[in-house]
PDB file of C-alpha atoms in Angstrom:
ATOM      1  CA  ALA A  23      -8.263 -12.138   9.637  1.00 76.00           C
ATOM      2  CA  GLN A  24      -5.930 -11.616   6.729  1.00 83.00           C
ATOM      3  CA  SER A  25      -2.199 -11.407   7.296  1.00 90.00           C
ATOM      4  CA  VAL A  26       1.056 -11.462   5.389  1.00 94.00           C
ATOM      5  CA  THR A  27       4.464 -12.697   6.477  1.00 96.00           C
ATOM      6  CA  GLN A  28       7.672 -11.671   4.782  1.00 97.00           C
ATOM      7  CA  PRO A  29      10.315 -13.652   6.636  1.00 96.00           C
ATOM      8  CA  ASP A  30      13.319 -11.839   5.187  1.00 95.00           C
ATOM      9  CA  ILE A  31      13.812  -8.316   6.526  1.00 95.00           C
ATOM     10  CA  HIS A  32      16.894  -7.634   4.461  1.00 97.00           C
ATOM     11  CA  ILE A  33      18.405  -9.387   1.440  1.00 97.00           C
ATOM     12  CA  THR A  34      21.646  -8.632  -0.377  1.00 97.00           C
ATOM     13  CA  VAL A  35      22.282  -9.910  -3.884  1.00 97.00           C
ATOM     14  CA  SER A  36      24.935  -9.265  -6.489  1.00 97.00           C
ATOM     15  CA  GLU A  37      23.979  -7.442  -9.634  1.00 97.00           C
ATOM     16  CA  GLY A  38      23.079  -9.995 -12.286  1.00 97.00           C
ATOM     17  CA  ALA A  39      22.183 -12.681  -9.767  1.00 98.00           C
ATOM     18  CA  SER A  40      18.721 -14.117  -9.435  1.00 97.00           C
ATOM     19  CA  LEU A  41      16.327 -12.997  -6.736  1.00 97.00           C
ATOM     20  CA  GLU A  42      13.513 -14.571  -4.789  1.00 98.00           C
ATOM     21  CA  LEU A  43      11.583 -12.729  -2.105  1.00 98.00           C
ATOM     22  CA  ARG A  44       9.353 -14.833   0.078  1.00 98.00           C
ATOM     23  CA  CYS A  45       5.774 -14.109   1.039  1.00 97.00           C
ATOM     24  CA  ASN A  46       3.268 -16.199   2.947  1.00 96.00           C
ATOM     25  CA  TYR A  47      -0.301 -15.126   3.479  1.00 94.00           C
ATOM     26  CA  SER A  48      -3.294 -16.046   5.542  1.00 90.00           C
ATOM     27  CA  TYR A  49      -6.727 -15.439   4.133  1.00 84.00           C
ATOM     28  CA  GLY A  50     -10.044 -17.198   4.443  1.00 75.00           C
ATOM     29  CA  ALA A  51     -10.964 -17.295   0.790  1.00 76.00           C
ATOM     30  CA  THR A  52      -9.279 -16.953  -2.551  1.00 74.00           C
ATOM     31  CA  PRO A  53      -6.998 -13.999  -2.016  1.00 82.00           C
ATOM     32  CA  TYR A  54      -6.096 -11.058  -4.117  1.00 87.00           C
ATOM     33  CA  LEU A  55      -2.305 -10.863  -3.873  1.00 92.00           C
ATOM     34  CA  PHE A  56       0.009  -8.008  -4.720  1.00 92.00           C
ATOM     35  CA  TRP A  57       3.623  -7.035  -4.722  1.00 95.00           C
ATOM     36  CA  TYR A  58       4.534  -3.371  -4.339  1.00 93.00           C
ATOM     37  CA  VAL A  59       7.921  -1.689  -4.472  1.00 94.00           C
ATOM     38  CA  GLN A  60       8.917   1.431  -2.596  1.00 91.00           C
ATOM     39  CA  SER A  61      12.058   3.425  -3.215  1.00 89.00           C
ATOM     40  CA  PRO A  62      13.302   5.576  -0.313  1.00 82.00           C
ATOM     41  CA  GLY A  63      10.967   8.492   0.328  1.00 75.00           C
ATOM     42  CA  GLN A  64       8.695   7.459  -2.488  1.00 79.00           C
ATOM     43  CA  GLY A  65       5.227   6.028  -2.844  1.00 81.00           C
ATOM     44  CA  LEU A  66       4.145   2.486  -3.533  1.00 87.00           C
ATOM     45  CA  GLN A  67       4.353   1.152  -7.044  1.00 88.00           C
ATOM     46  CA  LEU A  68       2.415  -1.933  -8.037  1.00 88.00           C
ATOM     47  CA  LEU A  69       4.704  -4.600  -9.519  1.00 93.00           C
ATOM     48  CA  LEU A  70       2.129  -7.297 -10.153  1.00 92.00           C
ATOM     49  CA  LYS A  71      -1.097  -8.790  -8.911  1.00 89.00           C
ATOM     50  CA  TYR A  72      -2.874 -12.119  -8.798  1.00 90.00           C
ATOM     51  CA  PHE A  73      -6.619 -12.629  -8.731  1.00 83.00           C
ATOM     52  CA  SER A  74      -7.265 -15.911 -10.480  1.00 81.00           C
ATOM     53  CA  GLY A  75      -6.184 -18.027 -13.412  1.00 83.00           C
ATOM     54  CA  ASP A  76      -2.576 -18.717 -14.256  1.00 86.00           C
ATOM     55  CA  THR A  77      -0.613 -19.036 -11.048  1.00 90.00           C
ATOM     56  CA  LEU A  78       2.531 -17.549 -12.588  1.00 95.00           C
ATOM     57  CA  VAL A  79       2.052 -13.819 -12.903  1.00 94.00           C
ATOM     58  CA  GLN A  80       4.241 -11.482 -14.896  1.00 96.00           C
ATOM     59  CA  GLY A  81       4.761  -7.931 -13.748  1.00 95.00           C
ATOM     60  CA  ILE A  82       6.679  -4.833 -14.610  1.00 93.00           C
ATOM     61  CA  LYS A  83      10.458  -4.454 -14.565  1.00 94.00           C
ATOM     62  CA  GLY A  84      10.988  -8.148 -15.323  1.00 96.00           C
ATOM     63  CA  PHE A  85       9.468  -9.422 -12.087  1.00 97.00           C
ATOM     64  CA  GLU A  86       7.237 -12.463 -11.767  1.00 97.00           C
ATOM     65  CA  ALA A  87       5.482 -14.192  -8.902  1.00 97.00           C
ATOM     66  CA  GLU A  88       4.020 -17.621  -8.410  1.00 96.00           C
ATOM     67  CA  PHE A  89       0.897 -18.317  -6.404  1.00 94.00           C
ATOM     68  CA  LYS A  90       1.012 -21.637  -4.572  1.00 94.00           C
ATOM     69  CA  ARG A  91      -2.226 -22.283  -2.769  1.00 91.00           C
ATOM     70  CA  SER A  92      -0.958 -25.415  -1.022  1.00 91.00           C
ATOM     71  CA  GLN A  93       1.868 -23.432   0.554  1.00 94.00           C
ATOM     72  CA  SER A  94      -0.056 -20.171   0.998  1.00 93.00           C
ATOM     73  CA  SER A  95       2.813 -18.466  -0.736  1.00 95.00           C
ATOM     74  CA  PHE A  96       3.275 -15.786  -3.354  1.00 96.00           C
ATOM     75  CA  ASN A  97       7.025 -15.450  -3.870  1.00 98.00           C
ATOM     76  CA  LEU A  98       8.484 -12.749  -6.068  1.00 98.00           C
ATOM     77  CA  ARG A  99      11.285 -13.600  -8.479  1.00 98.00           C
ATOM     78  CA  LYS A 100      13.575 -11.936 -10.942  1.00 98.00           C
ATOM     79  CA  PRO A 101      16.157 -13.839 -13.003  1.00 97.00           C
ATOM     80  CA  SER A 102      18.767 -11.085 -13.109  1.00 97.00           C
ATOM     81  CA  VAL A 103      18.805  -8.192 -10.664  1.00 97.00           C
ATOM     82  CA  HIS A 104      19.821  -4.678 -11.677  1.00 96.00           C
ATOM     83  CA  TRP A 105      21.282  -2.052  -9.342  1.00 96.00           C
ATOM     84  CA  SER A 106      18.116   0.002  -9.822  1.00 95.00           C
ATOM     85  CA  ASP A 107      16.075  -2.768  -8.188  1.00 97.00           C
ATOM     86  CA  ALA A 108      17.420  -1.779  -4.773  1.00 97.00           C
ATOM     87  CA  ALA A 109      14.325  -0.802  -2.819  1.00 96.00           C
ATOM     88  CA  GLU A 110      11.866  -2.157  -0.301  1.00 95.00           C
ATOM     89  CA  TYR A 111       9.366  -4.740  -1.468  1.00 97.00           C
ATOM     90  CA  PHE A 112       6.003  -5.292   0.118  1.00 96.00           C
ATOM     91  CA  CYS A 113       3.745  -8.273  -0.344  1.00 96.00           C
ATOM     92  CA  ALA A 114       0.075  -7.602   0.301  1.00 93.00           C
ATOM     93  CA  VAL A 115      -3.156  -9.522   0.471  1.00 90.00           C
ATOM     94  CA  GLY A 116      -6.403  -7.819  -0.379  1.00 81.00           C
ATOM     95  CA  GLY A 117      -9.887  -8.578   0.602  1.00 67.00           C
ATOM     96  CA  TYR A 118     -12.962  -6.642  -0.329  1.00 64.00           C
ATOM     97  CA  GLN A 119     -12.374  -3.842   2.077  1.00 71.00           C
ATOM     98  CA  LYS A 120      -8.669  -3.354   2.443  1.00 81.00           C
ATOM     99  CA  VAL A 121      -5.146  -4.447   1.695  1.00 85.00           C
ATOM    100  CA  THR A 122      -2.937  -5.868   4.425  1.00 89.00           C
ATOM    101  CA  PHE A 123       0.765  -5.404   3.913  1.00 93.00           C
ATOM    102  CA  GLY A 124       3.699  -7.439   5.078  1.00 95.00           C
ATOM    103  CA  THR A 125       6.551  -5.824   6.946  1.00 94.00           C
ATOM    104  CA  GLY A 126       8.614  -5.548   3.793  1.00 95.00           C
ATOM    105  CA  THR A 127      11.947  -6.847   2.537  1.00 97.00           C
ATOM    106  CA  LYS A 128      14.763  -4.407   1.873  1.00 96.00           C
ATOM    107  CA  LEU A 129      16.800  -5.387  -1.141  1.00 97.00           C
ATOM    108  CA  GLN A 130      20.397  -4.300  -1.411  1.00 97.00           C
ATOM    109  CA  VAL A 131      22.208  -4.847  -4.709  1.00 97.00           C
ATOM    110  CA  ILE A 132      25.998  -4.972  -4.703  1.00 96.00           C
ATOM    111  CA  PRO A 133      28.244  -4.657  -7.755  1.00 92.00           C
TER     112      PRO A 133
ATOM    113  CA  GLU B  15      -1.144   6.167 -16.969  1.00 73.00           C
ATOM    114  CA  PRO B  16      -3.759   7.535 -14.530  1.00 78.00           C
ATOM    115  CA  GLU B  17      -2.406   8.619 -11.166  1.00 87.00           C
ATOM    116  CA  VAL B  18      -3.621   9.283  -7.674  1.00 92.00           C
ATOM    117  CA  THR B  19      -2.458  12.764  -6.708  1.00 94.00           C
ATOM    118  CA  GLN B  20      -1.737  13.782  -3.131  1.00 95.00           C
ATOM    119  CA  THR B  21      -1.079  17.243  -1.781  1.00 94.00           C
ATOM    120  CA  PRO B  22       0.963  18.502  -0.088  1.00 93.00           C
ATOM    121  CA  SER B  23       3.940  16.183  -0.408  1.00 93.00           C
ATOM    122  CA  HIS B  24       5.246  17.279   2.978  1.00 95.00           C
ATOM    123  CA  GLN B  25       3.459  19.076   5.806  1.00 96.00           C
ATOM    124  CA  VAL B  26       4.810  20.198   9.120  1.00 97.00           C
ATOM    125  CA  THR B  27       2.336  21.054  11.838  1.00 97.00           C
ATOM    126  CA  GLN B  28       2.373  21.836  15.530  1.00 97.00           C
ATOM    127  CA  MET B  29       0.969  19.358  17.990  1.00 97.00           C
ATOM    128  CA  GLY B  30      -2.702  20.011  18.621  1.00 97.00           C
ATOM    129  CA  GLN B  31      -3.320  21.620  15.255  1.00 97.00           C
ATOM    130  CA  GLU B  32      -5.764  20.312  12.689  1.00 97.00           C
ATOM    131  CA  VAL B  33      -4.464  19.087   9.342  1.00 97.00           C
ATOM    132  CA  ILE B  34      -6.205  18.128   6.140  1.00 97.00           C
ATOM    133  CA  LEU B  35      -4.485  15.845   3.693  1.00 97.00           C
ATOM    134  CA  ARG B  36      -5.819  15.952   0.184  1.00 97.00           C
ATOM    135  CA  CYS B  37      -6.077  13.343  -2.512  1.00 97.00           C
ATOM    136  CA  VAL B  38      -7.444  13.268  -6.033  1.00 96.00           C
ATOM    137  CA  PRO B  39      -8.267   9.641  -6.891  1.00 95.00           C
ATOM    138  CA  ILE B  40      -8.396   8.291 -10.416  1.00 91.00           C
ATOM    139  CA  SER B  41     -11.509   9.668 -12.028  1.00 89.00           C
ATOM    140  CA  ASN B  42     -13.451   6.459 -12.708  1.00 86.00           C
ATOM    141  CA  HIS B  43     -12.555   4.815  -9.403  1.00 89.00           C
ATOM    142  CA  LEU B  44     -15.271   4.333  -6.842  1.00 88.00           C
ATOM    143  CA  TYR B  45     -13.397   3.046  -3.798  1.00 90.00           C
ATOM    144  CA  PHE B  46     -11.027   5.166  -1.798  1.00 93.00           C
ATOM    145  CA  TYR B  47      -8.592   4.388   0.989  1.00 94.00           C
ATOM    146  CA  TRP B  48      -6.136   5.939   3.383  1.00 96.00           C
ATOM    147  CA  TYR B  49      -3.066   4.116   4.652  1.00 95.00           C
ATOM    148  CA  ARG B  50      -0.321   5.188   6.999  1.00 96.00           C
ATOM    149  CA  GLN B  51       3.346   4.267   7.227  1.00 93.00           C
ATOM    150  CA  ILE B  52       5.270   5.312  10.297  1.00 93.00           C
ATOM    151  CA  LEU B  53       8.942   5.667   9.477  1.00 88.00           C
ATOM    152  CA  GLY B  54      10.608   2.280   9.277  1.00 84.00           C
ATOM    153  CA  GLN B  55       7.371   0.371   9.791  1.00 87.00           C
ATOM    154  CA  LYS B  56       4.909  -1.346   7.544  1.00 88.00           C
ATOM    155  CA  VAL B  57       2.034   0.235   5.710  1.00 92.00           C
ATOM    156  CA  GLU B  58      -1.146   0.147   7.798  1.00 94.00           C
ATOM    157  CA  PHE B  59      -4.748   0.394   6.705  1.00 93.00           C
ATOM    158  CA  LEU B  60      -6.721   3.311   8.109  1.00 96.00           C
ATOM    159  CA  VAL B  61     -10.040   3.515   6.320  1.00 95.00           C
ATOM    160  CA  SER B  62     -11.944   2.602   3.186  1.00 92.00           C
ATOM    161  CA  PHE B  63     -14.689   4.759   1.682  1.00 93.00           C
ATOM    162  CA  TYR B  64     -17.387   4.034  -0.835  1.00 90.00           C
ATOM    163  CA  ASN B  65     -20.617   5.688  -1.840  1.00 89.00           C
ATOM    164  CA  ASN B  66     -19.970   8.614   0.486  1.00 91.00           C
ATOM    165  CA  GLU B  67     -19.573   6.572   3.592  1.00 93.00           C
ATOM    166  CA  ILE B  68     -16.919   4.646   5.461  1.00 95.00           C
ATOM    167  CA  SER B  69     -16.863   0.955   4.519  1.00 91.00           C
ATOM    168  CA  GLU B  70     -14.324  -0.178   7.051  1.00 91.00           C
ATOM    169  CA  LYS B  71     -11.899   1.411   9.468  1.00 94.00           C
ATOM    170  CA  SER B  72      -9.061   0.167  11.590  1.00 94.00           C
ATOM    171  CA  GLU B  73      -8.535   0.678  15.293  1.00 94.00           C
ATOM    172  CA  ILE B  74      -6.053   3.409  14.409  1.00 94.00           C
ATOM    173  CA  PHE B  75      -8.847   5.451  12.853  1.00 96.00           C
ATOM    174  CA  ASP B  76     -10.282   6.917  16.040  1.00 94.00           C
ATOM    175  CA  ASP B  77     -12.419  10.008  16.617  1.00 95.00           C
ATOM    176  CA  GLN B  78      -9.486  12.260  15.785  1.00 96.00           C
ATOM    177  CA  PHE B  79      -9.693  11.163  12.177  1.00 97.00           C
ATOM    178  CA  SER B  80     -12.354  11.842   9.579  1.00 97.00           C
ATOM    179  CA  VAL B  81     -12.648  11.459   5.833  1.00 97.00           C
ATOM    180  CA  GLU B  82     -14.693  13.314   3.325  1.00 95.00           C
ATOM    181  CA  ARG B  83     -15.360  13.509  -0.371  1.00 92.00           C
ATOM    182  CA  PRO B  84     -16.310  17.185  -0.558  1.00 88.00           C
ATOM    183  CA  ASP B  85     -16.809  17.215  -4.303  1.00 88.00           C
ATOM    184  CA  GLY B  86     -16.609  14.852  -7.243  1.00 79.00           C
ATOM    185  CA  SER B  87     -12.847  14.726  -7.360  1.00 88.00           C
ATOM    186  CA  ASN B  88     -11.240  15.213  -3.949  1.00 94.00           C
ATOM    187  CA  PHE B  89     -10.915  12.814  -1.039  1.00 96.00           C
ATOM    188  CA  THR B  90      -9.601  14.220   2.210  1.00 97.00           C
ATOM    189  CA  LEU B  91      -8.279  12.936   5.519  1.00 97.00           C
ATOM    190  CA  LYS B  92      -8.615  15.270   8.484  1.00 97.00           C
ATOM    191  CA  ILE B  93      -6.757  14.844  11.732  1.00 97.00           C
ATOM    192  CA  ARG B  94      -8.503  17.029  14.272  1.00 96.00           C
ATOM    193  CA  SER B  95      -5.817  17.536  16.902  1.00 95.00           C
ATOM    194  CA  THR B  96      -2.490  16.146  15.840  1.00 97.00           C
ATOM    195  CA  LYS B  97      -0.218  14.236  18.167  1.00 96.00           C
ATOM    196  CA  LEU B  98       3.479  13.531  17.829  1.00 97.00           C
ATOM    197  CA  GLU B  99       2.706   9.897  17.024  1.00 96.00           C
ATOM    198  CA  ASP B 100       0.667  10.956  14.008  1.00 97.00           C
ATOM    199  CA  SER B 101       3.925  11.734  12.237  1.00 97.00           C
ATOM    200  CA  ALA B 102       3.996   9.360   9.300  1.00 96.00           C
ATOM    201  CA  MET B 103       3.648   9.043   5.568  1.00 94.00           C
ATOM    202  CA  TYR B 104      -0.005   8.975   4.604  1.00 97.00           C
ATOM    203  CA  PHE B 105      -0.972   7.257   1.381  1.00 95.00           C
ATOM    204  CA  CYS B 106      -4.220   7.649  -0.458  1.00 95.00           C
ATOM    205  CA  ALA B 107      -5.334   4.846  -2.757  1.00 92.00           C
ATOM    206  CA  SER B 108      -8.231   4.194  -5.061  1.00 90.00           C
ATOM    207  CA  SER B 109      -9.603   1.223  -6.931  1.00 86.00           C
ATOM    208  CA  GLU B 110     -12.133   0.719  -9.676  1.00 81.00           C
ATOM    209  CA  LYS B 111     -13.759  -2.234  -7.995  1.00 73.00           C
ATOM    210  CA  MET B 112     -13.455  -3.345  -4.411  1.00 62.00           C
ATOM    211  CA  GLY B 113     -10.214  -5.296  -4.240  1.00 56.00           C
ATOM    212  CA  GLU B 114      -9.972  -6.067  -7.895  1.00 58.00           C
ATOM    213  CA  PHE B 115      -7.498  -4.710 -10.393  1.00 61.00           C
ATOM    214  CA  GLY B 116      -5.205  -3.612  -7.654  1.00 70.00           C
ATOM    215  CA  TYR B 117      -5.083  -0.461  -5.697  1.00 80.00           C
ATOM    216  CA  THR B 118      -3.386   2.586  -7.160  1.00 84.00           C
ATOM    217  CA  PHE B 119      -1.499   4.492  -4.502  1.00 88.00           C
ATOM    218  CA  GLY B 120      -0.528   8.120  -4.472  1.00 91.00           C
ATOM    219  CA  SER B 121       3.019   9.181  -3.735  1.00 89.00           C
ATOM    220  CA  GLY B 122       2.097  10.091  -0.179  1.00 93.00           C
ATOM    221  CA  THR B 123       2.098  13.064   2.168  1.00 95.00           C
ATOM    222  CA  ARG B 124       4.787  13.100   4.791  1.00 95.00           C
ATOM    223  CA  LEU B 125       3.257  14.574   7.930  1.00 97.00           C
ATOM    224  CA  THR B 126       5.626  15.810  10.608  1.00 97.00           C
ATOM    225  CA  VAL B 127       4.118  16.852  13.936  1.00 97.00           C
ATOM    226  CA  VAL B 128       6.397  18.989  16.085  1.00 97.00           C
TER     227      VAL B 128
END
């Protein structure tokens, strides 16, 4: 069965600081991996996705993620966080039939 | 950029009533999904739909739930007799190919059962 673990429920960073959100997955084959962002009361916006090829994936809003098969990880990074990045971030692993989401990491950005 | 459209954005219904949540997937997408997010919890898979039939469903998707593609553009989720615990945000999603290219989600319908 596919599963996703996001070990950090809540993270606080200062504006301008770097960010890394952790994600570990379990999947029987080569996974499709995604990061979504959700602002309060809003829908899910796709930040980036990985299917194959280059293990460093660039996404929207300056985010990137690195797929590490040996560690079953797909961590999300941003070099300099903006106040508008405050939201909840979900890592997800997709098979052929469905996407399984992690429990999410809430990002708080302080001045 | 193409969008998945969901209506209504917010629906309040009395316990025991039937509700239909509507979605218009992206026009060239062939795979359709419903997900649910209870307030403060993670997003959970309900059902996937392809070629006019259910491909996979979760244990949440019991006999109270049904999905339909009544015409070439709409994709609906019906809850036959709502319960208080059905209160959640319901997201529709679609994809061009199964799993690939990512899933485009709608902005959700917040269902409140009173």
